[in-house]
Amino acid sequence: MKHFICIAAISSLALPAAAQTKLNFRLKHELDSLYEVDQRYRAMLFDPRINRNPDSLATALGVPKSELNAAIMRQMQRTDLINLARVEVILQRYGYPGKSLVGEPTNQAAWSVIQHAPRVISHYLPLMQRAAEKGELPFTRYATMLDRQLRTEGKEQLYGTQAVNFNNQPPFIWPIQNPTQVNQRRKQAGFSTTVEENAVLLGVTYQLLTLEEVAKMNKQ
């Protein structure tokens, strides 16, 4: 079977948050640091402000320019494993570290680390759901994670947040459950864009597809 990859935009968290009372500042600082590491190598791959000078990046990483992307991927995968191990300890001790514990937007740092570890998403999804329902985590973050898990399971997503592509075929929005109602669901979840507008942001031409049509595409 051919594999597909997720098309995802780099998150734009600005981690230093305004000082709030009754926060666990030690935990906040740790999560801010974990998020910075989480985004470091992704920025090298996807942020044009960072990756516009590949010669300098290659020199900084001590690799030939021809091996730059592979080296960045290795570093990213290594830090993802390290970050996940620490975040799992934090989740076991505190539950989901929401805004009342670490402030905003630091309350999204653990979410960012978990979303890069597909094998554990299903395990922590209920925890993030409870956090979102209590206002500890933006509901849009939970909705995005839910869509990702549904896509991983080969099921229709609910909010249209996930775009994928099969090998060299053009990327597309993964099939959506009851697509005529998706923009209403997105609005209720707190998204500020329609599914069509979100597709544009992801660089994808929006079209309605069924799971059966996607299965046929995957066999081509």
C-alpha atoms as an extended CHARMM CRD file, in Angstrom:
* protein
*
       220  EXT
         1         1  MET       CA              0.0000000000        0.0000000000        0.0000000000  PROA      1               0.0000000000
         2         2  LYS       CA              1.1880000000        3.4800000000       -0.7530000000  PROA      2               0.0000000000
         3         3  HSD       CA              1.6010000000        5.7760000000        2.1950000000  PROA      3               0.0000000000
         4         4  PHE       CA              0.2970000000        9.2860000000        2.6210000000  PROA      4               0.0000000000
         5         5  ILE       CA              1.7400000000       12.1870000000        4.4930000000  PROA      5               0.0000000000
         6         6  CYS       CA              0.0430000000       14.8920000000        6.4310000000  PROA      6               0.0000000000
         7         7  ILE       CA              0.1960000000       18.4400000000        5.0910000000  PROA      7               0.0000000000
         8         8  ALA       CA              0.4290000000       20.7120000000        8.0600000000  PROA      8               0.0000000000
         9         9  ALA       CA              1.2250000000       24.3300000000        8.5800000000  PROA      9               0.0000000000
        10        10  ILE       CA              3.7130000000       25.2720000000       11.2330000000  PROA      10              0.0000000000
        11        11  SER       CA              1.9610000000       26.5020000000       14.3260000000  PROA      11              0.0000000000
        12        12  SER       CA              2.4230000000       30.1540000000       15.2070000000  PROA      12              0.0000000000
        13        13  LEU       CA              2.4820000000       30.0190000000       19.0070000000  PROA      13              0.0000000000
        14        14  ALA       CA              4.2110000000       32.9640000000       20.6400000000  PROA      14              0.0000000000
        15        15  LEU       CA              5.1090000000       31.1620000000       23.8110000000  PROA      15              0.0000000000
        16        16  PRO       CA              6.0310000000       33.9350000000       26.2500000000  PROA      16              0.0000000000
        17        17  ALA       CA              2.6780000000       34.5410000000       27.9920000000  PROA      17              0.0000000000
        18        18  ALA       CA              1.5800000000       37.4030000000       30.1600000000  PROA      18              0.0000000000
        19        19  ALA       CA              2.1940000000       36.8420000000       33.8310000000  PROA      19              0.0000000000
        20        20  GLN       CA             -0.8340000000       35.4020000000       35.6160000000  PROA      20              0.0000000000
        21        21  THR       CA             -1.4930000000       34.5550000000       39.2460000000  PROA      21              0.0000000000
        22        22  LYS       CA             -1.4740000000       31.0090000000       40.6330000000  PROA      22              0.0000000000
        23        23  LEU       CA              0.4520000000       29.6440000000       37.6870000000  PROA      23              0.0000000000
        24        24  ASN       CA              3.0780000000       26.9560000000       37.9750000000  PROA      24              0.0000000000
        25        25  PHE       CA              5.8670000000       29.0570000000       36.5100000000  PROA      25              0.0000000000
        26        26  ARG       CA              8.4260000000       26.2800000000       36.6960000000  PROA      26              0.0000000000
        27        27  LEU       CA              6.1990000000       24.0130000000       34.6160000000  PROA      27              0.0000000000
        28        28  LYS       CA              5.3300000000       26.8840000000       32.2850000000  PROA      28              0.0000000000
        29        29  HSD       CA              9.0100000000       27.5500000000       31.6300000000  PROA      29              0.0000000000
        30        30  GLU       CA              9.6510000000       23.8760000000       30.9340000000  PROA      30              0.0000000000
        31        31  LEU       CA              6.7450000000       23.6360000000       28.4900000000  PROA      31              0.0000000000
        32        32  ASP       CA              7.8160000000       26.8340000000       26.7530000000  PROA      32              0.0000000000
        33        33  SER       CA             11.2700000000       25.2890000000       26.3040000000  PROA      33              0.0000000000
        34        34  LEU       CA              9.8160000000       22.0140000000       25.0310000000  PROA      34              0.0000000000
        35        35  TYR       CA              7.7200000000       23.9010000000       22.4960000000  PROA      35              0.0000000000
        36        36  GLU       CA             10.7220000000       25.8830000000       21.2740000000  PROA      36              0.0000000000
        37        37  VAL       CA             12.6110000000       22.6390000000       20.6660000000  PROA      37              0.0000000000
        38        38  ASP       CA              9.5090000000       21.0720000000       19.0970000000  PROA      38              0.0000000000
        39        39  GLN       CA              9.3840000000       23.8260000000       16.4830000000  PROA      39              0.0000000000
        40        40  ARG       CA             13.1140000000       24.3660000000       15.9150000000  PROA      40              0.0000000000
        41        41  TYR       CA             13.7430000000       21.7880000000       13.1990000000  PROA      41              0.0000000000
        42        42  ARG       CA             10.2870000000       22.1780000000       11.6590000000  PROA      42              0.0000000000
        43        43  ALA       CA             11.0960000000       25.8260000000       11.1200000000  PROA      43              0.0000000000
        44        44  MET       CA             14.2990000000       24.8100000000        9.3480000000  PROA      44              0.0000000000
        45        45  LEU       CA             12.2420000000       22.7050000000        6.9400000000  PROA      45              0.0000000000
        46        46  PHE       CA              9.1860000000       24.8850000000        6.4060000000  PROA      46              0.0000000000
        47        47  ASP       CA              9.7580000000       28.4830000000        7.5070000000  PROA      47              0.0000000000
        48        48  PRO       CA             11.2100000000       30.5220000000        4.5950000000  PROA      48              0.0000000000
        49        49  ARG       CA             12.6310000000       33.0350000000        7.0540000000  PROA      49              0.0000000000
        50        50  ILE       CA             14.8420000000       30.2660000000        8.4330000000  PROA      50              0.0000000000
        51        51  ASN       CA             15.4890000000       27.9410000000        5.4970000000  PROA      51              0.0000000000
        52        52  ARG       CA             16.2570000000       30.5380000000        2.8180000000  PROA      52              0.0000000000
        53        53  ASN       CA             19.9740000000       30.0230000000        3.3930000000  PROA      53              0.0000000000
        54        54  PRO       CA             20.5750000000       26.2510000000        3.2270000000  PROA      54              0.0000000000
        55        55  ASP       CA             24.3540000000       26.7080000000        3.0700000000  PROA      55              0.0000000000
        56        56  SER       CA             24.3850000000       28.3510000000        6.4960000000  PROA      56              0.0000000000
        57        57  LEU       CA             22.0400000000       25.7020000000        7.9040000000  PROA      57              0.0000000000
        58        58  ALA       CA             24.2190000000       22.9110000000        6.5850000000  PROA      58              0.0000000000
        59        59  THR       CA             27.2830000000       24.5210000000        8.1230000000  PROA      59              0.0000000000
        60        60  ALA       CA             25.5300000000       25.0020000000       11.4520000000  PROA      60              0.0000000000
        61        61  LEU       CA             24.4740000000       21.3500000000       11.5290000000  PROA      61              0.0000000000
        62        62  GLY       CA             27.8490000000       20.1360000000       10.2850000000  PROA      62              0.0000000000
        63        63  VAL       CA             26.5020000000       18.2420000000        7.2670000000  PROA      63              0.0000000000
        64        64  PRO       CA             26.8920000000       18.5560000000        3.4730000000  PROA      64              0.0000000000
        65        65  LYS       CA             24.2020000000       20.6290000000        1.8200000000  PROA      65              0.0000000000
        66        66  SER       CA             23.0340000000       17.5440000000       -0.0910000000  PROA      66              0.0000000000
        67        67  GLU       CA             22.2490000000       15.8280000000        3.2200000000  PROA      67              0.0000000000
        68        68  LEU       CA             20.6540000000       18.8400000000        4.9180000000  PROA      68              0.0000000000
        69        69  ASN       CA             16.9830000000       17.7910000000        4.8230000000  PROA      69              0.0000000000
        70        70  ALA       CA             17.7720000000       14.2620000000        5.9480000000  PROA      70              0.0000000000
        71        71  ALA       CA             19.8700000000       15.6030000000        8.8270000000  PROA      71              0.0000000000
        72        72  ILE       CA             17.0970000000       17.9720000000        9.9130000000  PROA      72              0.0000000000
        73        73  MET       CA             14.5690000000       15.1320000000        9.8260000000  PROA      73              0.0000000000
        74        74  ARG       CA             16.7990000000       12.9450000000       11.9980000000  PROA      74              0.0000000000
        75        75  GLN       CA             17.2370000000       15.7260000000       14.5310000000  PROA      75              0.0000000000
        76        76  MET       CA             13.5100000000       16.4290000000       14.5100000000  PROA      76              0.0000000000
        77        77  GLN       CA             12.6050000000       12.7980000000       15.0920000000  PROA      77              0.0000000000
        78        78  ARG       CA             15.1490000000       12.5430000000       17.8940000000  PROA      78              0.0000000000
        79        79  THR       CA             13.8510000000       15.6180000000       19.7030000000  PROA      79              0.0000000000
        80        80  ASP       CA             10.2370000000       14.4990000000       19.1840000000  PROA      80              0.0000000000
        81        81  LEU       CA             10.9690000000       11.2950000000       21.1230000000  PROA      81              0.0000000000
        82        82  ILE       CA             12.7250000000       13.1760000000       23.9160000000  PROA      82              0.0000000000
        83        83  ASN       CA              9.9510000000       15.7660000000       24.1610000000  PROA      83              0.0000000000
        84        84  LEU       CA              7.2240000000       13.1380000000       24.1660000000  PROA      84              0.0000000000
        85        85  ALA       CA              8.8460000000       11.2040000000       27.0040000000  PROA      85              0.0000000000
        86        86  ARG       CA              8.9030000000       14.3280000000       29.1620000000  PROA      86              0.0000000000
        87        87  VAL       CA              5.3790000000       15.4360000000       28.2310000000  PROA      87              0.0000000000
        88        88  GLU       CA              4.0110000000       12.0120000000       29.1330000000  PROA      88              0.0000000000
        89        89  VAL       CA              5.5300000000       12.3640000000       32.6070000000  PROA      89              0.0000000000
        90        90  ILE       CA              3.9230000000       15.8050000000       32.9180000000  PROA      90              0.0000000000
        91        91  LEU       CA              0.5290000000       14.4560000000       31.8260000000  PROA      91              0.0000000000
        92        92  GLN       CA              0.7150000000       11.6480000000       34.3630000000  PROA      92              0.0000000000
        93        93  ARG       CA              1.5160000000       14.0790000000       37.1690000000  PROA      93              0.0000000000
        94        94  TYR       CA             -0.7040000000       17.0520000000       36.3460000000  PROA      94              0.0000000000
        95        95  GLY       CA             -3.2630000000       15.8450000000       33.8430000000  PROA      95              0.0000000000
        96        96  TYR       CA             -3.4070000000       18.1260000000       30.8170000000  PROA      96              0.0000000000
        97        97  PRO       CA             -1.4350000000       21.3330000000       31.6520000000  PROA      97              0.0000000000
        98        98  GLY       CA             -4.1180000000       23.8630000000       30.7880000000  PROA      98              0.0000000000
        99        99  LYS       CA             -4.2950000000       27.6330000000       30.9650000000  PROA      99              0.0000000000
       100       100  SER       CA             -5.1260000000       27.7670000000       34.6810000000  PROA      100             0.0000000000
       101       101  LEU       CA             -1.8650000000       25.9040000000       35.3940000000  PROA      101             0.0000000000
       102       102  VAL       CA              0.5680000000       27.3360000000       32.8230000000  PROA      102             0.0000000000
       103       103  GLY       CA             -1.2630000000       30.2230000000       31.1310000000  PROA      103             0.0000000000
       104       104  GLU       CA             -1.8140000000       30.9410000000       27.4510000000  PROA      104             0.0000000000
       105       105  PRO       CA             -0.5170000000       30.0750000000       24.9210000000  PROA      105             0.0000000000
       106       106  THR       CA              1.7390000000       27.6950000000       26.9010000000  PROA      106             0.0000000000
       107       107  ASN       CA             -1.3490000000       25.5150000000       27.3980000000  PROA      107             0.0000000000
       108       108  GLN       CA             -0.9150000000       24.4620000000       23.7560000000  PROA      108             0.0000000000
       109       109  ALA       CA              2.6700000000       23.2600000000       24.1100000000  PROA      109             0.0000000000
       110       110  ALA       CA              1.8470000000       19.7210000000       25.2650000000  PROA      110             0.0000000000
       111       111  TRP       CA             -0.7210000000       19.4740000000       22.4700000000  PROA      111             0.0000000000
       112       112  SER       CA              1.9520000000       20.3570000000       19.9180000000  PROA      112             0.0000000000
       113       113  VAL       CA              4.2970000000       17.6420000000       21.1650000000  PROA      113             0.0000000000
       114       114  ILE       CA              1.5530000000       15.0050000000       21.2260000000  PROA      114             0.0000000000
       115       115  GLN       CA              0.3250000000       15.7850000000       17.7150000000  PROA      115             0.0000000000
       116       116  HSD       CA              3.7580000000       14.8340000000       16.3990000000  PROA      116             0.0000000000
       117       117  ALA       CA              3.4440000000       11.3610000000       17.9530000000  PROA      117             0.0000000000
       118       118  PRO       CA              0.5680000000        9.6110000000       16.1410000000  PROA      118             0.0000000000
       119       119  ARG       CA              0.9630000000        6.4020000000       18.1630000000  PROA      119             0.0000000000
       120       120  VAL       CA             -0.1390000000        8.0950000000       21.4010000000  PROA      120             0.0000000000
       121       121  ILE       CA             -2.8400000000       10.4540000000       20.1290000000  PROA      121             0.0000000000
       122       122  SER       CA             -5.6940000000        8.0210000000       20.7310000000  PROA      122             0.0000000000
       123       123  HSD       CA             -4.5090000000        7.4850000000       24.3100000000  PROA      123             0.0000000000
       124       124  TYR       CA             -4.4510000000       11.1880000000       25.1980000000  PROA      124             0.0000000000
       125       125  LEU       CA             -7.3960000000       12.3480000000       23.0830000000  PROA      125             0.0000000000
       126       126  PRO       CA             -9.9620000000       11.9500000000       25.9210000000  PROA      126             0.0000000000
       127       127  LEU       CA             -7.6810000000       13.9600000000       28.2210000000  PROA      127             0.0000000000
       128       128  MET       CA             -7.4950000000       16.7710000000       25.6920000000  PROA      128             0.0000000000
       129       129  GLN       CA            -11.2370000000       16.6060000000       25.1130000000  PROA      129             0.0000000000
       130       130  ARG       CA            -11.9030000000       17.1740000000       28.8150000000  PROA      130             0.0000000000
       131       131  ALA       CA             -9.4000000000       20.0260000000       28.8770000000  PROA      131             0.0000000000
       132       132  ALA       CA            -11.0440000000       21.6440000000       25.8420000000  PROA      132             0.0000000000
       133       133  GLU       CA            -14.5410000000       21.2830000000       27.2910000000  PROA      133             0.0000000000
       134       134  LYS       CA            -13.3530000000       23.0110000000       30.4780000000  PROA      134             0.0000000000
       135       135  GLY       CA            -11.7420000000       25.8450000000       28.5130000000  PROA      135             0.0000000000
       136       136  GLU       CA             -8.2240000000       24.7850000000       29.5220000000  PROA      136             0.0000000000
       137       137  LEU       CA             -7.2440000000       24.1470000000       25.8800000000  PROA      137             0.0000000000
       138       138  PRO       CA             -8.6730000000       25.8830000000       22.7920000000  PROA      138             0.0000000000
       139       139  PHE       CA            -11.4100000000       23.6210000000       21.4510000000  PROA      139             0.0000000000
       140       140  THR       CA            -10.0050000000       24.0660000000       17.9570000000  PROA      140             0.0000000000
       141       141  ARG       CA             -6.8570000000       22.2480000000       19.0890000000  PROA      141             0.0000000000
       142       142  TYR       CA             -8.8640000000       19.2860000000       20.2950000000  PROA      142             0.0000000000
       143       143  ALA       CA            -10.9290000000       19.3200000000       17.0810000000  PROA      143             0.0000000000
       144       144  THR       CA             -7.7560000000       19.2690000000       14.9940000000  PROA      144             0.0000000000
       145       145  MET       CA             -6.3520000000       16.3620000000       17.0140000000  PROA      145             0.0000000000
       146       146  LEU       CA             -9.6230000000       14.4680000000       16.7060000000  PROA      146             0.0000000000
       147       147  ASP       CA             -9.5840000000       14.9280000000       12.9290000000  PROA      147             0.0000000000
       148       148  ARG       CA             -6.0310000000       13.6510000000       12.8000000000  PROA      148             0.0000000000
       149       149  GLN       CA             -6.9310000000       10.5170000000       14.7500000000  PROA      149             0.0000000000
       150       150  LEU       CA             -9.9830000000        9.8640000000       12.5720000000  PROA      150             0.0000000000
       151       151  ARG       CA             -7.8430000000       10.2170000000        9.4640000000  PROA      151             0.0000000000
       152       152  THR       CA             -5.2590000000        7.8360000000       10.9110000000  PROA      152             0.0000000000
       153       153  GLU       CA             -8.0320000000        5.2970000000       11.5000000000  PROA      153             0.0000000000
       154       154  GLY       CA             -9.2340000000        5.6900000000        7.9200000000  PROA      154             0.0000000000
       155       155  LYS       CA            -12.4640000000        7.3670000000        9.0180000000  PROA      155             0.0000000000
       156       156  GLU       CA            -14.1020000000       10.5960000000        7.8710000000  PROA      156             0.0000000000
       157       157  GLN       CA            -12.9450000000       13.6760000000        9.7370000000  PROA      157             0.0000000000
       158       158  LEU       CA            -15.3950000000       16.0950000000       11.3520000000  PROA      158             0.0000000000
       159       159  TYR       CA            -13.8520000000       19.5410000000       10.9480000000  PROA      159             0.0000000000
       160       160  GLY       CA            -11.8980000000       19.3880000000        7.6870000000  PROA      160             0.0000000000
       161       161  THR       CA             -8.5490000000       20.2480000000        9.2490000000  PROA      161             0.0000000000
       162       162  GLN       CA             -6.5420000000       17.4200000000        7.6750000000  PROA      162             0.0000000000
       163       163  ALA       CA             -5.0670000000       17.5000000000        4.1890000000  PROA      163             0.0000000000
       164       164  VAL       CA             -3.0380000000       14.6080000000        2.7950000000  PROA      164             0.0000000000
       165       165  ASN       CA             -1.4230000000       13.4510000000       -0.3920000000  PROA      165             0.0000000000
       166       166  PHE       CA             -0.5970000000       10.0670000000       -1.8520000000  PROA      166             0.0000000000
       167       167  ASN       CA              2.9590000000        9.9630000000       -3.1760000000  PROA      167             0.0000000000
       168       168  ASN       CA              3.2150000000       12.5140000000       -6.0020000000  PROA      168             0.0000000000
       169       169  GLN       CA             -0.5110000000       13.1100000000       -6.4330000000  PROA      169             0.0000000000
       170       170  PRO       CA             -1.9290000000       16.5650000000       -5.6540000000  PROA      170             0.0000000000
       171       171  PRO       CA             -2.8440000000       17.0380000000       -1.9850000000  PROA      171             0.0000000000
       172       172  PHE       CA             -6.4910000000       17.0150000000       -0.9660000000  PROA      172             0.0000000000
       173       173  ILE       CA             -8.7090000000       17.4920000000        2.0710000000  PROA      173             0.0000000000
       174       174  TRP       CA             -9.3700000000       14.1310000000        3.6960000000  PROA      174             0.0000000000
       175       175  PRO       CA            -13.0610000000       13.0430000000        3.3850000000  PROA      175             0.0000000000
       176       176  ILE       CA            -15.4440000000       14.7710000000        5.7770000000  PROA      176             0.0000000000
       177       177  GLN       CA            -18.4700000000       13.3620000000        7.5730000000  PROA      177             0.0000000000
       178       178  ASN       CA            -21.6470000000       15.1880000000        6.5340000000  PROA      178             0.0000000000
       179       179  PRO       CA            -19.6630000000       17.7710000000        4.5480000000  PROA      179             0.0000000000
       180       180  THR       CA            -22.6300000000       20.1080000000        4.0700000000  PROA      180             0.0000000000
       181       181  GLN       CA            -22.5510000000       20.7360000000        7.8330000000  PROA      181             0.0000000000
       182       182  VAL       CA            -18.7960000000       21.0430000000        8.2740000000  PROA      182             0.0000000000
       183       183  ASN       CA            -18.6820000000       24.8480000000        8.3170000000  PROA      183             0.0000000000
       184       184  GLN       CA            -21.3760000000       24.9310000000       10.9970000000  PROA      184             0.0000000000
       185       185  ARG       CA            -19.3230000000       22.4770000000       13.0700000000  PROA      185             0.0000000000
       186       186  ARG       CA            -16.1880000000       24.5350000000       12.5020000000  PROA      186             0.0000000000
       187       187  LYS       CA            -17.9240000000       27.6970000000       13.6870000000  PROA      187             0.0000000000
       188       188  GLN       CA            -19.2600000000       25.9630000000       16.7940000000  PROA      188             0.0000000000
       189       189  ALA       CA            -15.7650000000       24.6480000000       17.5450000000  PROA      189             0.0000000000
       190       190  GLY       CA            -14.2950000000       28.1420000000       17.3160000000  PROA      190             0.0000000000
       191       191  PHE       CA            -12.5810000000       28.0700000000       13.9180000000  PROA      191             0.0000000000
       192       192  SER       CA            -12.5030000000       31.4740000000       12.2360000000  PROA      192             0.0000000000
       193       193  THR       CA            -12.3190000000       30.0670000000        8.6920000000  PROA      193             0.0000000000
       194       194  THR       CA            -14.5270000000       27.8750000000        6.5440000000  PROA      194             0.0000000000
       195       195  VAL       CA            -13.2560000000       24.5410000000        5.2880000000  PROA      195             0.0000000000
       196       196  GLU       CA            -12.7820000000       26.1260000000        1.8670000000  PROA      196             0.0000000000
       197       197  GLU       CA            -10.7140000000       28.9730000000        3.3100000000  PROA      197             0.0000000000
       198       198  ASN       CA             -8.7000000000       26.5290000000        5.3940000000  PROA      198             0.0000000000
       199       199  ALA       CA             -7.9210000000       24.4970000000        2.2850000000  PROA      199             0.0000000000
       200       200  VAL       CA             -6.5000000000       27.6220000000        0.6460000000  PROA      200             0.0000000000
       201       201  LEU       CA             -4.2960000000       28.2150000000        3.6890000000  PROA      201             0.0000000000
       202       202  LEU       CA             -3.0120000000       24.6520000000        3.3440000000  PROA      202             0.0000000000
       203       203  GLY       CA             -2.3530000000       25.1420000000       -0.3640000000  PROA      203             0.0000000000
       204       204  VAL       CA             -5.0390000000       22.6570000000       -1.3620000000  PROA      204             0.0000000000
       205       205  THR       CA             -7.9050000000       22.9130000000       -3.8490000000  PROA      205             0.0000000000
       206       206  TYR       CA            -10.9870000000       21.8910000000       -1.8790000000  PROA      206             0.0000000000
       207       207  GLN       CA            -13.1250000000       19.1370000000       -3.3330000000  PROA      207             0.0000000000
       208       208  LEU       CA            -15.6110000000       16.7260000000       -1.8270000000  PROA      208             0.0000000000
       209       209  LEU       CA            -14.2310000000       13.2000000000       -1.7330000000  PROA      209             0.0000000000
       210       210  THR       CA            -15.5310000000        9.9610000000       -0.2540000000  PROA      210             0.0000000000
       211       211  LEU       CA            -13.4920000000        7.2920000000        1.4810000000  PROA      211             0.0000000000
       212       212  GLU       CA            -14.1830000000        5.0150000000       -1.4770000000  PROA      212             0.0000000000
       213       213  GLU       CA            -12.7590000000        7.5580000000       -3.9310000000  PROA      213             0.0000000000
       214       214  VAL       CA             -9.6890000000        8.0040000000       -1.7550000000  PROA      214             0.0000000000
       215       215  ALA       CA             -9.1860000000        4.2310000000       -1.6100000000  PROA      215             0.0000000000
       216       216  LYS       CA             -9.1870000000        4.1360000000       -5.4170000000  PROA      216             0.0000000000
       217       217  MET       CA             -6.6680000000        6.9870000000       -5.5400000000  PROA      217             0.0000000000
       218       218  ASN       CA             -4.3980000000        5.0790000000       -3.1910000000  PROA      218             0.0000000000
       219       219  LYS       CA             -4.3570000000        2.0900000000       -5.5490000000  PROA      219             0.0000000000
       220       220  GLN       CA             -3.3120000000        4.1230000000       -8.5790000000  PROA      220             0.0000000000
